[in-house]
PDB file of C-alpha atoms in Angstrom:
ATOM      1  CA  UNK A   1       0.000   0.000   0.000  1.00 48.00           C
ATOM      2  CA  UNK A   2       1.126   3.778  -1.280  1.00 49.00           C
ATOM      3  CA  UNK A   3       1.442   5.855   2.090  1.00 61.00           C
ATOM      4  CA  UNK A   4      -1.309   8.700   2.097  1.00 75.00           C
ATOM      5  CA  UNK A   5       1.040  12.416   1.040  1.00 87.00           C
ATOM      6  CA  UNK A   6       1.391  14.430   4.496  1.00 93.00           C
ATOM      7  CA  UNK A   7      -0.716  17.046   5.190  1.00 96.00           C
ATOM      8  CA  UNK A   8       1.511  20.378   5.147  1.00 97.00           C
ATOM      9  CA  UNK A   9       1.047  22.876   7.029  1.00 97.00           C
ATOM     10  CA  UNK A  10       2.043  26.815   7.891  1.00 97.00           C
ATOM     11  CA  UNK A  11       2.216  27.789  11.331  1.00 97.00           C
ATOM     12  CA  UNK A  12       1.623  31.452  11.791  1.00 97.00           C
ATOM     13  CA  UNK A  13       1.734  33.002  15.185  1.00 95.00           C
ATOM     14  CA  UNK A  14       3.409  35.881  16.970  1.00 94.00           C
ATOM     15  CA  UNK A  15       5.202  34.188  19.784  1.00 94.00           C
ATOM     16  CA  UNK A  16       8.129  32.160  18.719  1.00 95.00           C
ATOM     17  CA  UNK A  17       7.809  29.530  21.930  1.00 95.00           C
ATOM     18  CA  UNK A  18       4.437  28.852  20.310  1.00 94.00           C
ATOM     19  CA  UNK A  19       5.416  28.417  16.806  1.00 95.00           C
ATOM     20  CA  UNK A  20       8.517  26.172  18.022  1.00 96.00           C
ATOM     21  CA  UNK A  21       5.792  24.022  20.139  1.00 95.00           C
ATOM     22  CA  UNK A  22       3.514  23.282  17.212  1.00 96.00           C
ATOM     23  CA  UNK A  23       6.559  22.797  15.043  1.00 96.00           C
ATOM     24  CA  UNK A  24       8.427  20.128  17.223  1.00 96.00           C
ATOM     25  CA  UNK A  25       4.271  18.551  18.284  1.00 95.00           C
ATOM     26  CA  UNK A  26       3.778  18.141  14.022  1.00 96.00           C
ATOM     27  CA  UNK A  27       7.028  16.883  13.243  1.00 94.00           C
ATOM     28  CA  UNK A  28       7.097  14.082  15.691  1.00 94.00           C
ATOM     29  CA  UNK A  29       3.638  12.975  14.381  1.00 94.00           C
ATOM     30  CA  UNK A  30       3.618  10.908  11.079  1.00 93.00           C
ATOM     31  CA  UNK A  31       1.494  12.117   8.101  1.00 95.00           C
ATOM     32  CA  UNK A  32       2.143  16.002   9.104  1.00 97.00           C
ATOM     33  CA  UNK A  33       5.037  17.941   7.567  1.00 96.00           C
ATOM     34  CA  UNK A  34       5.621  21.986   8.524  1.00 97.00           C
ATOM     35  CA  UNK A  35       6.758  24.279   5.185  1.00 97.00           C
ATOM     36  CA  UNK A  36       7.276  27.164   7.604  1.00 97.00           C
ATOM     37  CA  UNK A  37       6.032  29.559   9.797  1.00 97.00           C
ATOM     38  CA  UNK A  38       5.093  33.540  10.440  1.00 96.00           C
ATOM     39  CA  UNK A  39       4.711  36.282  12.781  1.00 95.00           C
ATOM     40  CA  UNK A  40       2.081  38.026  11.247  1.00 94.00           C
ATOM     41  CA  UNK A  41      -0.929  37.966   8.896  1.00 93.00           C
ATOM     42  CA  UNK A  42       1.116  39.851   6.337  1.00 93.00           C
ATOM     43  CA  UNK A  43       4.048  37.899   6.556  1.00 95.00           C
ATOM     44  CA  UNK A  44       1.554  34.691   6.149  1.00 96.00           C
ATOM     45  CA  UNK A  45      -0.855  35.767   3.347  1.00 96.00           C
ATOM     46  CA  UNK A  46       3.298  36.307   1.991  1.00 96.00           C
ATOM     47  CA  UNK A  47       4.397  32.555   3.203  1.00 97.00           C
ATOM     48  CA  UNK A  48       1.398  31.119   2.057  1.00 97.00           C
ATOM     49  CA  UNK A  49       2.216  31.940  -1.819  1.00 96.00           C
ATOM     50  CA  UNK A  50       5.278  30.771  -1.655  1.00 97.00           C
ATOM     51  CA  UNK A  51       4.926  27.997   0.495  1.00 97.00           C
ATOM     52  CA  UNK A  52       1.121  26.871  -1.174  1.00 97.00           C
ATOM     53  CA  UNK A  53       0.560  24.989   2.275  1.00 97.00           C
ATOM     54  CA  UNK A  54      -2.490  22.493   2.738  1.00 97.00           C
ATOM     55  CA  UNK A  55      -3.656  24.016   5.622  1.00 97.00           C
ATOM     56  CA  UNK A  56      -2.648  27.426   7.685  1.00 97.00           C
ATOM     57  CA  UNK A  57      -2.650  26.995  11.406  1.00 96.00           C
ATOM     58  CA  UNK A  58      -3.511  30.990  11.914  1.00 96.00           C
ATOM     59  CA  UNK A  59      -3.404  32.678  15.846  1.00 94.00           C
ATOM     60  CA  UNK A  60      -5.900  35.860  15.681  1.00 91.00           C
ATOM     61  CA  UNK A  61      -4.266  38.702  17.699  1.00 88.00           C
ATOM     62  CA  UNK A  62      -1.089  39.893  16.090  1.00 89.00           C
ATOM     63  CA  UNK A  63       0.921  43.157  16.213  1.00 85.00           C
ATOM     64  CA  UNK A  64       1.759  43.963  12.664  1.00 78.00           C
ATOM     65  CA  UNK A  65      -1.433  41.883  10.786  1.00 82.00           C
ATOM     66  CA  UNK A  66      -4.457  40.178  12.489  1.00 88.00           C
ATOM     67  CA  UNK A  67      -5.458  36.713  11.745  1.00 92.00           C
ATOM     68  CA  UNK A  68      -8.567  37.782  10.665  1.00 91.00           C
ATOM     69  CA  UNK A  69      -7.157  40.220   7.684  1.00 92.00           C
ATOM     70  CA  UNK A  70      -5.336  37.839   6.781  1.00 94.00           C
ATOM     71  CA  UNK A  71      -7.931  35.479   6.181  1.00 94.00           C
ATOM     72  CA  UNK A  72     -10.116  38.017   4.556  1.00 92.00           C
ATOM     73  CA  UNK A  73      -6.724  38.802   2.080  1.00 94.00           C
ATOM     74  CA  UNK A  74      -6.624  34.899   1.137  1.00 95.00           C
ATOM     75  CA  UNK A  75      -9.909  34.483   0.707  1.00 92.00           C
ATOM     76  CA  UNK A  76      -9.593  37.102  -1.715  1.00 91.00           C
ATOM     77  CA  UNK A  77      -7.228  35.732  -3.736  1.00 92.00           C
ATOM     78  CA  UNK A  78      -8.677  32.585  -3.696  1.00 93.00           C
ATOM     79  CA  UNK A  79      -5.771  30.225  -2.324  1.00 94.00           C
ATOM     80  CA  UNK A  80      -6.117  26.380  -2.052  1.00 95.00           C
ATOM     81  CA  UNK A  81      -4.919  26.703   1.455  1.00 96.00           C
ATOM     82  CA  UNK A  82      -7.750  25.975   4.603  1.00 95.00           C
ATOM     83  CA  UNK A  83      -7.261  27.912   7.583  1.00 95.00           C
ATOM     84  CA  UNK A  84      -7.859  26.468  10.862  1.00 95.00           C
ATOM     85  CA  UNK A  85      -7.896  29.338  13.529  1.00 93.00           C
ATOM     86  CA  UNK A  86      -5.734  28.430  16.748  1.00 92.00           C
ATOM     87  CA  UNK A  87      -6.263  31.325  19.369  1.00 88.00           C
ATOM     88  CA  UNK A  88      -7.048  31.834  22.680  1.00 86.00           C
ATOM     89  CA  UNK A  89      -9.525  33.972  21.966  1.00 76.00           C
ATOM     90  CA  UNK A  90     -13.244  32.443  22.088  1.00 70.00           C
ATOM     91  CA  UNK A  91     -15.628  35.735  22.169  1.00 72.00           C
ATOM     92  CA  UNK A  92     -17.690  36.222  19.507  1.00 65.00           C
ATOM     93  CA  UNK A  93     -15.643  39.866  18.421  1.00 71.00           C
ATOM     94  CA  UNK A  94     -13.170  37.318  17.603  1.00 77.00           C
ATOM     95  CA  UNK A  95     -15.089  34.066  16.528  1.00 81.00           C
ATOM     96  CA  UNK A  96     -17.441  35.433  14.218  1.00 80.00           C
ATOM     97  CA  UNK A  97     -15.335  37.464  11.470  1.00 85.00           C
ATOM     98  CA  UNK A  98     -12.821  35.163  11.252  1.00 87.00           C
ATOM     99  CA  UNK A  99     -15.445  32.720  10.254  1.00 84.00           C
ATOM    100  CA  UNK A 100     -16.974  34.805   8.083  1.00 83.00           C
ATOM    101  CA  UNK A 101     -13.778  36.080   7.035  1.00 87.00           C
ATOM    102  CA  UNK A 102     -13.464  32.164   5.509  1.00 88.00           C
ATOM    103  CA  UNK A 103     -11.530  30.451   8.101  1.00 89.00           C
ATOM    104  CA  UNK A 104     -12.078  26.361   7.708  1.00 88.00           C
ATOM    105  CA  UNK A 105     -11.985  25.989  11.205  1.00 88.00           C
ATOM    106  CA  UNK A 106     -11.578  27.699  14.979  1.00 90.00           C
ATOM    107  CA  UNK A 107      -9.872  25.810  17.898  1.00 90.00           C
ATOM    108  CA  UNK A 108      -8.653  26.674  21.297  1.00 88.00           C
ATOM    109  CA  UNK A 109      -5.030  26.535  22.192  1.00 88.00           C
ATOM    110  CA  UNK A 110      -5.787  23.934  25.072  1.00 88.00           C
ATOM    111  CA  UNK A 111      -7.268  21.767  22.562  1.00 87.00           C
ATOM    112  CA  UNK A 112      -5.757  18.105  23.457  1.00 90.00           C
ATOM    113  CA  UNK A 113      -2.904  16.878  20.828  1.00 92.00           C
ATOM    114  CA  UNK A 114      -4.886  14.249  19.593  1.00 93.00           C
ATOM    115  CA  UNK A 115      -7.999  16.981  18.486  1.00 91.00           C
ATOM    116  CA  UNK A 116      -6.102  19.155  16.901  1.00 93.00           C
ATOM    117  CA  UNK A 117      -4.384  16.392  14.706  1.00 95.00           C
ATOM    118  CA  UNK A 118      -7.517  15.551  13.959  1.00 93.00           C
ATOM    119  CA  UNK A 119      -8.752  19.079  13.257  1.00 92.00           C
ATOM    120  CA  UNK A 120      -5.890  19.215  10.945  1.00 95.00           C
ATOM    121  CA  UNK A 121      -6.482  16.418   8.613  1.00 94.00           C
ATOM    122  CA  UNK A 122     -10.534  17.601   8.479  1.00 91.00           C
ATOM    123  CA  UNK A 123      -9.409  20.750   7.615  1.00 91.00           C
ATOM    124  CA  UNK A 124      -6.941  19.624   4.788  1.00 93.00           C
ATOM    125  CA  UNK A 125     -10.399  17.637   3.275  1.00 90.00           C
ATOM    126  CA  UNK A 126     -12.194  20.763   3.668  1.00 86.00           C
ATOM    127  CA  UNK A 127     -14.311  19.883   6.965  1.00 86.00           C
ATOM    128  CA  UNK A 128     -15.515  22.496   8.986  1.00 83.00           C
ATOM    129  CA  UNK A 129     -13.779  21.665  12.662  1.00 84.00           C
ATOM    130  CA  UNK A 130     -15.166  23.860  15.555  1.00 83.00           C
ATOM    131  CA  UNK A 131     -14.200  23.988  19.416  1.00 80.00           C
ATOM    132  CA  UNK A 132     -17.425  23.149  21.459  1.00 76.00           C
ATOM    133  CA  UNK A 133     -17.113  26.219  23.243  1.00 72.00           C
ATOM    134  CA  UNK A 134     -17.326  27.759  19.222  1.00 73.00           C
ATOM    135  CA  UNK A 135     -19.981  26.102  18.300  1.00 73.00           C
ATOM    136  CA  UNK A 136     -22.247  27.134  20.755  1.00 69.00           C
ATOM    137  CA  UNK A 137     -21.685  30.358  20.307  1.00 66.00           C
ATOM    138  CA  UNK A 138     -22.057  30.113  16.373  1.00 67.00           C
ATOM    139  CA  UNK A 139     -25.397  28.632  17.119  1.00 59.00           C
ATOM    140  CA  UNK A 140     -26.801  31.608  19.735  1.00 63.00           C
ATOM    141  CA  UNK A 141     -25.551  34.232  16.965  1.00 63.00           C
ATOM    142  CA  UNK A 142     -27.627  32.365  14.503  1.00 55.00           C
ATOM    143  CA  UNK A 143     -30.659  31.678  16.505  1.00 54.00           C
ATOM    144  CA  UNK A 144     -30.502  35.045  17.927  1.00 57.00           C
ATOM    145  CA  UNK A 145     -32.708  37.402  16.303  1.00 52.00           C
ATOM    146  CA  UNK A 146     -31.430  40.063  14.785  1.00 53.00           C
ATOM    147  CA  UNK A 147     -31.989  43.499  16.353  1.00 53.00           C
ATOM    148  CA  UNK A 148     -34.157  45.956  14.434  1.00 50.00           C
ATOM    149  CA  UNK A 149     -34.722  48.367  16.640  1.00 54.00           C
ATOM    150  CA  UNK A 150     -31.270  49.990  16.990  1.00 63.00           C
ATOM    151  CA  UNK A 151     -30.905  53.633  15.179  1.00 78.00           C
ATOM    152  CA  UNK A 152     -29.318  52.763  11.769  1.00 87.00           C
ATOM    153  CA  UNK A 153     -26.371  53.798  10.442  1.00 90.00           C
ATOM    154  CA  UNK A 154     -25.522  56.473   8.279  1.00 90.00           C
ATOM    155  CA  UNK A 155     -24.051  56.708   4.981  1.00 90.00           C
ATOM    156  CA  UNK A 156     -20.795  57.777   6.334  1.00 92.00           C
ATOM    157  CA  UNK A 157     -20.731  55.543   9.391  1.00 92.00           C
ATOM    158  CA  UNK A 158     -21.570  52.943   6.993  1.00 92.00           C
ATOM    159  CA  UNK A 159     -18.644  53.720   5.063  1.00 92.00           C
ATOM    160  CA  UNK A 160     -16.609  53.981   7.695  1.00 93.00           C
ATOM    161  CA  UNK A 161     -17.241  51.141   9.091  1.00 92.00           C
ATOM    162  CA  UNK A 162     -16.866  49.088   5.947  1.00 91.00           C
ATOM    163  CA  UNK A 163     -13.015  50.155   5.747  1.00 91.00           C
ATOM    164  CA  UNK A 164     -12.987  49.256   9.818  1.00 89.00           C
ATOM    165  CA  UNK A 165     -13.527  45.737   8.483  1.00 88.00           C
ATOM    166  CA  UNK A 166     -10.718  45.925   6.006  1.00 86.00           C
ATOM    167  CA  UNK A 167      -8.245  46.499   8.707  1.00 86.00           C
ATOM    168  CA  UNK A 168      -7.682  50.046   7.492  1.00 88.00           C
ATOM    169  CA  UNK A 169      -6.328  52.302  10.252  1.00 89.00           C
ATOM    170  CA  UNK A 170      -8.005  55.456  11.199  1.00 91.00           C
ATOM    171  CA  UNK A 171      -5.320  57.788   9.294  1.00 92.00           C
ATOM    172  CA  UNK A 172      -6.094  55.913   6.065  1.00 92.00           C
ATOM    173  CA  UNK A 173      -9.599  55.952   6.412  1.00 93.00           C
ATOM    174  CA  UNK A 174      -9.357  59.892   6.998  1.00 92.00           C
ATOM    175  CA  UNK A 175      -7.563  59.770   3.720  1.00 93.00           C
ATOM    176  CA  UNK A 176      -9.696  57.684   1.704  1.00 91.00           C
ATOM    177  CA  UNK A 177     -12.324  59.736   2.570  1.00 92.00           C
ATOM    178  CA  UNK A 178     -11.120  62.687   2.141  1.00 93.00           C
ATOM    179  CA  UNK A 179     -11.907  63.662   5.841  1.00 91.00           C
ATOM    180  CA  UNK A 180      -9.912  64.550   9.175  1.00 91.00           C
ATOM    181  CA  UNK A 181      -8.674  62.006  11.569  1.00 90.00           C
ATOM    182  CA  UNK A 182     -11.071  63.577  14.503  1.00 91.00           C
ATOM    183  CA  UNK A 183     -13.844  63.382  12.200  1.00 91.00           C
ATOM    184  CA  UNK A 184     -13.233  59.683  11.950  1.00 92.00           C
ATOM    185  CA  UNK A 185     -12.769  59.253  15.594  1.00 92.00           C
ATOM    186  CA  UNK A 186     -16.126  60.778  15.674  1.00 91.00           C
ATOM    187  CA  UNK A 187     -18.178  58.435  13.693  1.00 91.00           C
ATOM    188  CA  UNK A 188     -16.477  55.725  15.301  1.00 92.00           C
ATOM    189  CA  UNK A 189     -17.951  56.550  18.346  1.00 91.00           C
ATOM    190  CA  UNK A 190     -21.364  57.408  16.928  1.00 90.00           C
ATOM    191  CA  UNK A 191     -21.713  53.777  15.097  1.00 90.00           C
ATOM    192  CA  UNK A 192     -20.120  52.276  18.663  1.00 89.00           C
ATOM    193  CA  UNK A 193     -22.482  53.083  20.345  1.00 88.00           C
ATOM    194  CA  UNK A 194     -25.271  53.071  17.613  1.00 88.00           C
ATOM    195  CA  UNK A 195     -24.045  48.857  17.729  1.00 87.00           C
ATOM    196  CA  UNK A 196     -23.886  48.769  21.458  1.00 84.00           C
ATOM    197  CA  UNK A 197     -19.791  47.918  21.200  1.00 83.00           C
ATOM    198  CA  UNK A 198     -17.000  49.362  22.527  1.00 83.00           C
ATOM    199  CA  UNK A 199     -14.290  48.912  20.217  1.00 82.00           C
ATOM    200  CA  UNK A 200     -13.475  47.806  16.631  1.00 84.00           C
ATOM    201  CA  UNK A 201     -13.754  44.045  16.420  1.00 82.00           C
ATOM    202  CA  UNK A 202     -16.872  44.133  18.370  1.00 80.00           C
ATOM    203  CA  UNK A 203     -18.349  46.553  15.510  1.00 85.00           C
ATOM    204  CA  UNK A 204     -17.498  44.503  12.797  1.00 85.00           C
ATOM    205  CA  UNK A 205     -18.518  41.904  14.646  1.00 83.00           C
ATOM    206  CA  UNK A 206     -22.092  43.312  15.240  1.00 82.00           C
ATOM    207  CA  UNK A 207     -22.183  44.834  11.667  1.00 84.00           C
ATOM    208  CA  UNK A 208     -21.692  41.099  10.392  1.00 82.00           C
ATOM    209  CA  UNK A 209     -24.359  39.828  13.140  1.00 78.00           C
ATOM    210  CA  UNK A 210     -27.066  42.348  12.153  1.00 80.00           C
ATOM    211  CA  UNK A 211     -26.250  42.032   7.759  1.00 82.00           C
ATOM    212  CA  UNK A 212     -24.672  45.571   7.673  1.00 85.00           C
ATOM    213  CA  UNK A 213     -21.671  44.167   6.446  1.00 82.00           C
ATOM    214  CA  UNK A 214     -21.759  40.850   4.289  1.00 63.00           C
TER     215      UNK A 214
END
């Protein structure tokens, strides 16, 4: 009998302790074999089209490129690659673009050895693998209704929200829009608290939840 082809995989996370733990766990396993790693979601939506990985084992929260941008980049482009989200993170600010954003998968990082081997090989067939903890929350946001009594958005908060969701940084948007940095400040706090958030993920997060965005 021919021996299956490993799965291969690129590790992307900021902390190098973390990326040398997965490394060393996927190496010592049969069937698994790492291309390389990165800091960043730049630096992986980068790795990945060199690399062309089977799967991308992608933390969220990272200085210099989230997880979730990323995501949103490769979707774009259309890359054979499944992500499989490995954070820490379970809220739904977190859960719910990424997701949306394409990701294959989401697991915790105290998932057991054995799961997220498992996880991994789904994920390389194209299986949706969530964390319990995940799913539940996947399921609320569905079953939830969505709220239709919160004052809508305007034109310009819409906008501005929309490049929120890109990842584009308050000086760009000012720039794109051919409006000051304060003024952007300002409908940022008008659609916060127009979505009943407090920050930027949660808004895009809400936006998705009520079909603003999407």
């Amino acid at each position: 009998m021919t021996a299956e082809p490993a799965v291969t995989l690129l590790i992307v996370d900021d902390h190098p302790v973390v990326r040398d733990g997965l490394r060393g766990m996927f190496e010592s396993a049969p069937g698994f074999r790492v291309l390389g790693e990165a800091a960043d979601g730049a630096e992986a939506v980068a790795r990945t089209a060199a690399l062309d990985p089977d799967v991308i084992l992608m933390d969220l929260r990272m200085p210099g490129g989230s997880g979730v941008d990323a995501i949103r980049e490769l979707t774009r482009r259309g890359v054979r690659a499944k992500v499989l989200v490995l954070t820490t993170y379970d809220t739904d600010s977190d859960t719910l673009p990424a997701i949306e954003a394409g990701a294959t998968g989401y697991l915790l990082k105290d998932a057991p050895r054995d799961e997220l081997f498992t996880a991994v090989r789904a994920a390389a067939e194209g299986r949706t693998v969530l964390s319990p903890a995940v799913a539940s929350r996947l399921v609320h946001a569905v079953r939830t209704p969505r709220r239709t009594d919160a004052e809508p958005l305007s034109a310009r908060e819409r906008e501005v929200l929309a490049l929120v969701a890109k990842g584009t940084s308050n000086r760009e948007i000012a720039r794109e829009l051919f409006i000051s940095e304060a003024t952007v400040k300002t409908h940022l706090t008008h659609l916060y608290a127009k979505l009943g958030v407090k920050d930027r993920a949660a808004a895009v997060a809400a936006a998705y939840d009520r079909g603003i965005l999407g």
